[in-house]
Amino acid sequence: EAQLVESGGGLVQPGGSLRLSCAAYGLAFNHTGLSWTRQAPGKGLEWLSGIYSDGLTYYADSIKGRFTTSRDNRVNMMYLQMDNLKLEDTAVYYCVTGIYGSVRSDFGSWGQGTQVTVSS
């Protein structure tokens, strides 16, 4: 059974940076596309980026140029480097299997999520 574990969330001031990590277990990581998604309080799920096993990456317009997704197939890890964070980036961030989607059922396995709070 696939298991995803996010880490790296926290409290940061506007304009600051955070790096999220996602550790994957129990799946063919080298052959699995992954995404970062988030859900802000009172809002729906938002897909942020998807990365194929070869590293090809796609981003949502809302984070393009500020966030960078990467992966290391040697250690079954995916990362989300978040720079120039804004108040509206406050949300629970999830690592999921799948490249793109708009609702929860579009994706396969989910992590437990990590809270990112942007506040002055």
CSV table of N, CA and C in Angstrom, one decimal:
chain,number,residue,atom,x,y,z
A,1,GLU,N,0.8,-1.2,0.0
A,1,GLU,CA,0.0,0.0,0.0
A,1,GLU,C,0.9,1.2,0.0
A,2,ALA,N,0.6,2.2,-0.9
A,2,ALA,CA,1.3,3.4,-1.0
A,2,ALA,C,1.1,4.3,0.2
A,3,GLN,N,2.2,4.9,0.7
A,3,GLN,CA,2.1,5.9,1.8
A,3,GLN,C,2.9,7.1,1.4
A,4,LEU,N,2.4,8.3,1.6
A,4,LEU,CA,3.0,9.5,1.4
A,4,LEU,C,3.1,10.3,2.7
A,5,VAL,N,4.2,10.9,3.0
A,5,VAL,CA,4.4,11.6,4.2
A,5,VAL,C,5.0,13.0,3.9
A,6,GLU,N,4.2,14.1,4.2
A,6,GLU,CA,4.7,15.4,4.0
A,6,GLU,C,5.4,16.0,5.2
A,7,SER,N,6.3,16.9,5.1
A,7,SER,CA,6.9,17.6,6.2
A,7,SER,C,7.4,18.9,5.7
A,8,GLY,N,7.7,19.8,6.6
A,8,GLY,CA,8.3,21.1,6.3
A,8,GLY,C,7.4,22.3,6.4
A,9,GLY,N,6.2,22.1,6.7
A,9,GLY,CA,5.3,23.2,6.9
A,9,GLY,C,5.6,24.0,8.1
A,10,GLY,N,4.9,25.2,8.3
A,10,GLY,CA,5.2,26.0,9.4
A,10,GLY,C,4.6,27.4,9.2
A,11,LEU,N,5.1,28.3,10.1
A,11,LEU,CA,4.6,29.7,10.1
A,11,LEU,C,5.7,30.5,9.4
A,12,VAL,N,5.4,31.3,8.5
A,12,VAL,CA,6.4,32.2,7.8
A,12,VAL,C,5.7,33.5,7.5
A,13,GLN,N,6.6,34.6,7.4
A,13,GLN,CA,6.1,35.9,7.1
A,13,GLN,C,5.9,36.1,5.6
A,14,PRO,N,5.1,37.0,5.2
A,14,PRO,CA,4.9,37.3,3.8
A,14,PRO,C,6.3,37.6,3.2
A,15,GLY,N,6.5,37.0,2.0
A,15,GLY,CA,7.8,37.2,1.3
A,15,GLY,C,8.8,36.2,1.7
A,16,GLY,N,8.5,35.4,2.7
A,16,GLY,CA,9.5,34.3,3.1
A,16,GLY,C,9.4,33.1,2.3
A,17,SER,N,10.2,32.1,2.7
A,17,SER,CA,10.3,30.8,1.9
A,17,SER,C,10.1,29.6,2.9
A,18,LEU,N,9.7,28.6,2.3
A,18,LEU,CA,9.6,27.3,2.9
A,18,LEU,C,9.9,26.2,1.9
A,19,ARG,N,10.4,25.1,2.4
A,19,ARG,CA,10.6,23.9,1.5
A,19,ARG,C,9.8,22.7,2.1
A,20,LEU,N,8.9,22.2,1.3
A,20,LEU,CA,8.1,21.0,1.7
A,20,LEU,C,8.8,19.8,1.2
A,21,SER,N,8.7,18.7,1.9
A,21,SER,CA,9.2,17.4,1.4
A,21,SER,C,8.1,16.4,1.5
A,22,CYS,N,8.1,15.4,0.6
A,22,CYS,CA,7.2,14.3,0.5
A,22,CYS,C,8.0,13.0,0.4
A,23,ALA,N,7.9,12.2,1.4
A,23,ALA,CA,8.5,10.9,1.3
A,23,ALA,C,7.5,9.9,0.9
A,24,ALA,N,7.9,9.0,0.0
A,24,ALA,CA,7.0,8.0,-0.6
A,24,ALA,C,7.4,6.6,-0.3
A,25,TYR,N,6.5,5.8,0.1
A,25,TYR,CA,6.7,4.4,0.4
A,25,TYR,C,5.7,3.5,-0.2
A,26,GLY,N,6.2,2.3,-0.6
A,26,GLY,CA,5.2,1.3,-1.1
A,26,GLY,C,4.7,1.5,-2.5
A,27,LEU,N,5.4,2.3,-3.3
A,27,LEU,CA,4.9,2.4,-4.7
A,27,LEU,C,6.2,2.4,-5.6
A,28,ALA,N,5.9,2.2,-6.9
A,28,ALA,CA,7.0,2.3,-7.9
A,28,ALA,C,7.3,3.7,-8.2
A,29,PHE,N,8.1,4.3,-7.3
A,29,PHE,CA,8.3,5.8,-7.3
A,29,PHE,C,8.8,6.2,-8.7
A,30,ASN,N,9.8,5.5,-9.2
A,30,ASN,CA,10.4,5.9,-10.5
A,30,ASN,C,9.4,5.9,-11.6
A,31,HIS,N,8.3,5.3,-11.5
A,31,HIS,CA,7.3,5.3,-12.5
A,31,HIS,C,6.0,6.0,-12.2
A,32,THR,N,6.0,6.8,-11.1
A,32,THR,CA,4.8,7.4,-10.6
A,32,THR,C,4.8,8.9,-10.7
A,33,GLY,N,3.8,9.4,-11.4
A,33,GLY,CA,3.6,10.9,-11.4
A,33,GLY,C,3.1,11.4,-10.1
A,34,LEU,N,3.5,12.5,-9.7
A,34,LEU,CA,3.1,13.1,-8.4
A,34,LEU,C,2.6,14.5,-8.5
A,35,SER,N,1.9,15.0,-7.6
A,35,SER,CA,1.4,16.4,-7.6
A,35,SER,C,1.5,16.9,-6.1
A,36,TRP,N,1.5,18.2,-6.1
A,36,TRP,CA,1.3,19.0,-4.9
A,36,TRP,C,-0.1,19.6,-5.0
A,37,THR,N,-0.9,19.5,-4.0
A,37,THR,CA,-2.2,20.2,-4.0
A,37,THR,C,-2.3,20.9,-2.6
A,38,ARG,N,-3.3,21.8,-2.5
A,38,ARG,CA,-3.5,22.5,-1.2
A,38,ARG,C,-5.0,22.8,-1.0
A,39,GLN,N,-5.3,23.0,0.2
A,39,GLN,CA,-6.7,23.3,0.5
A,39,GLN,C,-6.7,24.4,1.6
A,40,ALA,N,-7.2,25.6,1.3
A,40,ALA,CA,-7.2,26.7,2.2
A,40,ALA,C,-8.5,26.6,3.0
A,41,PRO,N,-8.6,27.2,4.2
A,41,PRO,CA,-9.8,27.2,5.0
A,41,PRO,C,-11.0,27.7,4.2
A,42,GLY,N,-12.0,26.9,4.2
A,42,GLY,CA,-13.3,27.3,3.5
A,42,GLY,C,-13.2,27.3,2.0
A,43,LYS,N,-12.2,26.7,1.4
A,43,LYS,CA,-12.0,26.7,0.0
A,43,LYS,C,-11.9,25.3,-0.5
A,44,GLY,N,-12.0,25.1,-1.8
A,44,GLY,CA,-11.9,23.8,-2.4
A,44,GLY,C,-10.4,23.4,-2.6
A,45,LEU,N,-10.3,22.2,-3.1
A,45,LEU,CA,-8.9,21.7,-3.4
A,45,LEU,C,-8.3,22.5,-4.6
A,46,GLU,N,-7.1,22.8,-4.5
A,46,GLU,CA,-6.3,23.5,-5.6
A,46,GLU,C,-5.1,22.7,-6.0
A,47,TRP,N,-5.1,22.3,-7.2
A,47,TRP,CA,-3.9,21.6,-7.7
A,47,TRP,C,-2.8,22.7,-8.0
A,48,LEU,N,-1.6,22.4,-7.6
A,48,LEU,CA,-0.5,23.3,-7.7
A,48,LEU,C,0.5,23.0,-8.8
A,49,SER,N,1.0,21.7,-8.8
A,49,SER,CA,2.0,21.3,-9.7
A,49,SER,C,2.0,19.8,-9.8
A,50,GLY,N,2.4,19.3,-11.0
A,50,GLY,CA,2.5,17.9,-11.2
A,50,GLY,C,3.9,17.6,-11.8
A,51,ILE,N,4.5,16.5,-11.4
A,51,ILE,CA,5.8,16.2,-11.9
A,51,ILE,C,5.8,14.7,-12.4
A,52,TYR,N,6.2,14.5,-13.6
A,52,TYR,CA,6.4,13.1,-14.1
A,52,TYR,C,7.7,12.5,-13.6
A,53,SER,N,7.8,11.2,-13.8
A,53,SER,CA,8.9,10.5,-13.3
A,53,SER,C,10.2,11.0,-13.9
A,54,ASP,N,10.2,11.5,-15.1
A,54,ASP,CA,11.4,12.1,-15.7
A,54,ASP,C,11.7,13.5,-15.3
A,55,GLY,N,10.9,14.1,-14.5
A,55,GLY,CA,11.1,15.4,-14.0
A,55,GLY,C,10.3,16.5,-14.7
A,56,LEU,N,9.6,16.2,-15.8
A,56,LEU,CA,8.8,17.2,-16.5
A,56,LEU,C,7.7,17.7,-15.5
A,57,THR,N,7.6,19.0,-15.4
A,57,THR,CA,6.8,19.6,-14.4
A,57,THR,C,5.8,20.6,-15.0
A,58,TYR,N,4.6,20.6,-14.4
A,58,TYR,CA,3.6,21.6,-14.8
A,58,TYR,C,3.2,22.4,-13.5
A,59,TYR,N,2.8,23.6,-13.7
A,59,TYR,CA,2.4,24.5,-12.6
A,59,TYR,C,1.1,25.2,-12.8
A,60,ALA,N,0.4,25.4,-11.7
A,60,ALA,CA,-0.8,26.3,-11.8
A,60,ALA,C,-0.3,27.7,-11.9
A,61,ASP,N,-1.1,28.5,-12.6
A,61,ASP,CA,-0.7,29.9,-12.8
A,61,ASP,C,-0.6,30.7,-11.4
A,62,SER,N,-1.3,30.2,-10.4
A,62,SER,CA,-1.3,30.9,-9.2
A,62,SER,C,0.1,30.9,-8.5
A,63,ILE,N,0.9,29.9,-8.8
A,63,ILE,CA,2.2,29.7,-8.1
A,63,ILE,C,3.3,29.7,-9.1
A,64,LYS,N,3.1,29.8,-10.4
A,64,LYS,CA,4.1,29.8,-11.3
A,64,LYS,C,5.1,31.0,-11.1
A,65,GLY,N,6.4,30.6,-11.1
A,65,GLY,CA,7.4,31.6,-10.8
A,65,GLY,C,7.8,31.8,-9.4
A,66,ARG,N,7.0,31.3,-8.5
A,66,ARG,CA,7.3,31.4,-7.0
A,66,ARG,C,7.6,30.1,-6.4
A,67,PHE,N,6.9,29.0,-6.9
A,67,PHE,CA,7.1,27.7,-6.4
A,67,PHE,C,7.9,26.8,-7.4
A,68,THR,N,8.7,25.9,-6.9
A,68,THR,CA,9.4,25.0,-7.7
A,68,THR,C,9.3,23.5,-7.2
A,69,THR,N,8.8,22.6,-8.0
A,69,THR,CA,8.7,21.2,-7.7
A,69,THR,C,9.8,20.4,-8.2
A,70,SER,N,10.3,19.5,-7.4
A,70,SER,CA,11.4,18.7,-7.9
A,70,SER,C,11.2,17.3,-7.2
A,71,ARG,N,12.0,16.4,-7.7
A,71,ARG,CA,12.0,15.0,-7.1
A,71,ARG,C,13.3,14.4,-7.2
A,72,ASP,N,13.6,13.5,-6.3
A,72,ASP,CA,14.8,12.7,-6.3
A,72,ASP,C,14.4,11.2,-6.3
A,73,ASN,N,14.5,10.6,-7.5
A,73,ASN,CA,14.1,9.2,-7.6
A,73,ASN,C,15.0,8.2,-6.8
A,74,ARG,N,16.2,8.7,-6.5
A,74,ARG,CA,17.1,7.8,-5.8
A,74,ARG,C,16.6,7.6,-4.3
A,75,VAL,N,15.9,8.5,-3.8
A,75,VAL,CA,15.5,8.4,-2.4
A,75,VAL,C,14.0,8.5,-2.2
A,76,ASN,N,13.3,8.4,-3.3
A,76,ASN,CA,11.8,8.4,-3.3
A,76,ASN,C,11.3,9.7,-2.6
A,77,MET,N,11.7,10.8,-3.0
A,77,MET,CA,11.3,12.1,-2.4
A,77,MET,C,10.9,13.1,-3.4
A,78,MET,N,9.9,13.9,-3.1
A,78,MET,CA,9.5,15.0,-3.9
A,78,MET,C,9.5,16.3,-3.0
A,79,TYR,N,9.8,17.4,-3.6
A,79,TYR,CA,9.9,18.6,-2.9
A,79,TYR,C,9.1,19.8,-3.5
A,80,LEU,N,8.8,20.7,-2.7
A,80,LEU,CA,8.1,21.9,-3.1
A,80,LEU,C,8.9,23.1,-2.5
A,81,GLN,N,9.6,23.8,-3.3
A,81,GLN,CA,10.3,25.0,-2.8
A,81,GLN,C,9.4,26.2,-3.0
A,82,MET,N,9.0,26.9,-1.9
A,82,MET,CA,8.0,28.0,-2.0
A,82,MET,C,8.7,29.3,-1.6
A,83,ASP,N,8.8,30.2,-2.6
A,83,ASP,CA,9.4,31.5,-2.3
A,83,ASP,C,8.4,32.6,-2.5
A,84,ASN,N,8.8,33.7,-1.9
A,84,ASN,CA,7.9,34.9,-2.0
A,84,ASN,C,6.4,34.5,-1.6
A,85,LEU,N,6.3,33.9,-0.4
A,85,LEU,CA,5.0,33.5,0.0
A,85,LEU,C,4.1,34.6,0.3
A,86,LYS,N,2.8,34.4,0.0
A,86,LYS,CA,1.8,35.4,0.2
A,86,LYS,C,0.8,34.9,1.2
A,87,LEU,N,0.0,35.9,1.8
A,87,LEU,CA,-1.0,35.5,2.8
A,87,LEU,C,-2.0,34.4,2.2
A,88,GLU,N,-2.3,34.5,0.9
A,88,GLU,CA,-3.2,33.6,0.3
A,88,GLU,C,-2.6,32.2,0.1
A,89,ASP,N,-1.4,32.0,0.4
A,89,ASP,CA,-0.8,30.7,0.3
A,89,ASP,C,-1.0,29.9,1.5
A,90,THR,N,-1.6,30.5,2.5
A,90,THR,CA,-2.0,29.7,3.8
A,90,THR,C,-3.0,28.6,3.4
A,91,ALA,N,-2.6,27.4,3.8
A,91,ALA,CA,-3.4,26.2,3.4
A,91,ALA,C,-2.7,25.0,4.0
A,92,VAL,N,-3.4,23.9,3.9
A,92,VAL,CA,-2.8,22.6,4.2
A,92,VAL,C,-2.4,22.0,2.8
A,93,TYR,N,-1.1,21.6,2.8
A,93,TYR,CA,-0.5,21.2,1.5
A,93,TYR,C,-0.4,19.7,1.5
A,94,TYR,N,-0.8,19.1,0.4
A,94,TYR,CA,-0.8,17.6,0.3
A,94,TYR,C,0.1,17.2,-0.9
A,95,CYS,N,0.7,16.1,-0.6
A,95,CYS,CA,1.5,15.3,-1.7
A,95,CYS,C,0.5,14.2,-2.1
A,96,VAL,N,0.3,14.0,-3.4
A,96,VAL,CA,-0.6,13.0,-3.9
A,96,VAL,C,0.0,12.3,-5.1
A,97,THR,N,-0.5,11.2,-5.5
A,97,THR,CA,-0.1,10.5,-6.7
A,97,THR,C,-1.1,10.9,-7.8
A,98,GLY,N,-0.5,11.1,-9.0
A,98,GLY,CA,-1.3,11.6,-10.1
A,98,GLY,C,-0.7,12.9,-10.6
A,99,ILE,N,-0.9,13.3,-11.8
A,99,ILE,CA,-0.3,14.5,-12.4
A,99,ILE,C,-1.1,15.7,-12.3
A,100,TYR,N,-2.4,15.5,-12.5
A,100,TYR,CA,-3.3,16.7,-12.5
A,100,TYR,C,-4.7,16.3,-12.1
A,101,GLY,N,-5.4,17.2,-11.5
A,101,GLY,CA,-6.8,17.0,-11.1
A,101,GLY,C,-7.4,18.2,-10.5
A,102,SER,N,-8.7,18.2,-10.3
A,102,SER,CA,-9.4,19.3,-9.7
A,102,SER,C,-10.2,18.9,-8.5
A,103,VAL,N,-10.4,17.7,-8.3
A,103,VAL,CA,-11.1,17.2,-7.1
A,103,VAL,C,-10.4,16.0,-6.5
A,104,ARG,N,-10.7,15.7,-5.3
A,104,ARG,CA,-9.9,14.7,-4.5
A,104,ARG,C,-9.9,13.4,-5.3
A,105,SER,N,-11.0,13.0,-5.9
A,105,SER,CA,-11.1,11.7,-6.5
A,105,SER,C,-10.2,11.6,-7.8
A,106,ASP,N,-9.7,12.7,-8.3
A,106,ASP,CA,-8.8,12.6,-9.4
A,106,ASP,C,-7.4,12.1,-9.1
A,107,PHE,N,-7.1,12.0,-7.8
A,107,PHE,CA,-5.8,11.6,-7.4
A,107,PHE,C,-5.9,10.2,-6.7
A,108,GLY,N,-4.8,9.5,-6.6
A,108,GLY,CA,-4.8,8.2,-5.9
A,108,GLY,C,-4.5,8.3,-4.4
A,109,SER,N,-3.2,8.1,-4.1
A,109,SER,CA,-2.8,8.1,-2.7
A,109,SER,C,-2.6,9.6,-2.2
A,110,TRP,N,-2.8,9.8,-0.9
A,110,TRP,CA,-2.7,11.1,-0.3
A,110,TRP,C,-1.8,11.0,1.0
A,111,GLY,N,-1.1,12.1,1.2
A,111,GLY,CA,-0.4,12.2,2.5
A,111,GLY,C,-1.4,12.8,3.5
A,112,GLN,N,-0.9,13.0,4.7
A,112,GLN,CA,-1.7,13.5,5.8
A,112,GLN,C,-1.8,15.0,5.7
A,113,GLY,N,-0.9,15.6,5.0
A,113,GLY,CA,-0.9,17.1,4.8
A,113,GLY,C,0.0,17.8,5.8
A,114,THR,N,0.5,18.9,5.4
A,114,THR,CA,1.3,19.8,6.3
A,114,THR,C,0.8,21.2,6.2
A,115,GLN,N,0.6,21.8,7.3
A,115,GLN,CA,0.1,23.2,7.4
A,115,GLN,C,1.1,24.2,7.1
A,116,VAL,N,0.8,25.1,6.2
A,116,VAL,CA,1.6,26.3,5.9
A,116,VAL,C,0.8,27.5,6.2
A,117,THR,N,1.3,28.3,7.1
A,117,THR,CA,0.6,29.6,7.5
A,117,THR,C,1.5,30.8,7.2
A,118,VAL,N,1.0,31.7,6.4
A,118,VAL,CA,1.7,32.9,6.0
A,118,VAL,C,1.0,34.0,6.8
A,119,SER,N,1.8,34.6,7.7
A,119,SER,CA,1.2,35.7,8.5
A,119,SER,C,2.3,36.6,9.0
A,120,SER,N,1.9,37.9,9.1
A,120,SER,CA,2.9,38.9,9.6
A,120,SER,C,2.7,39.0,11.2
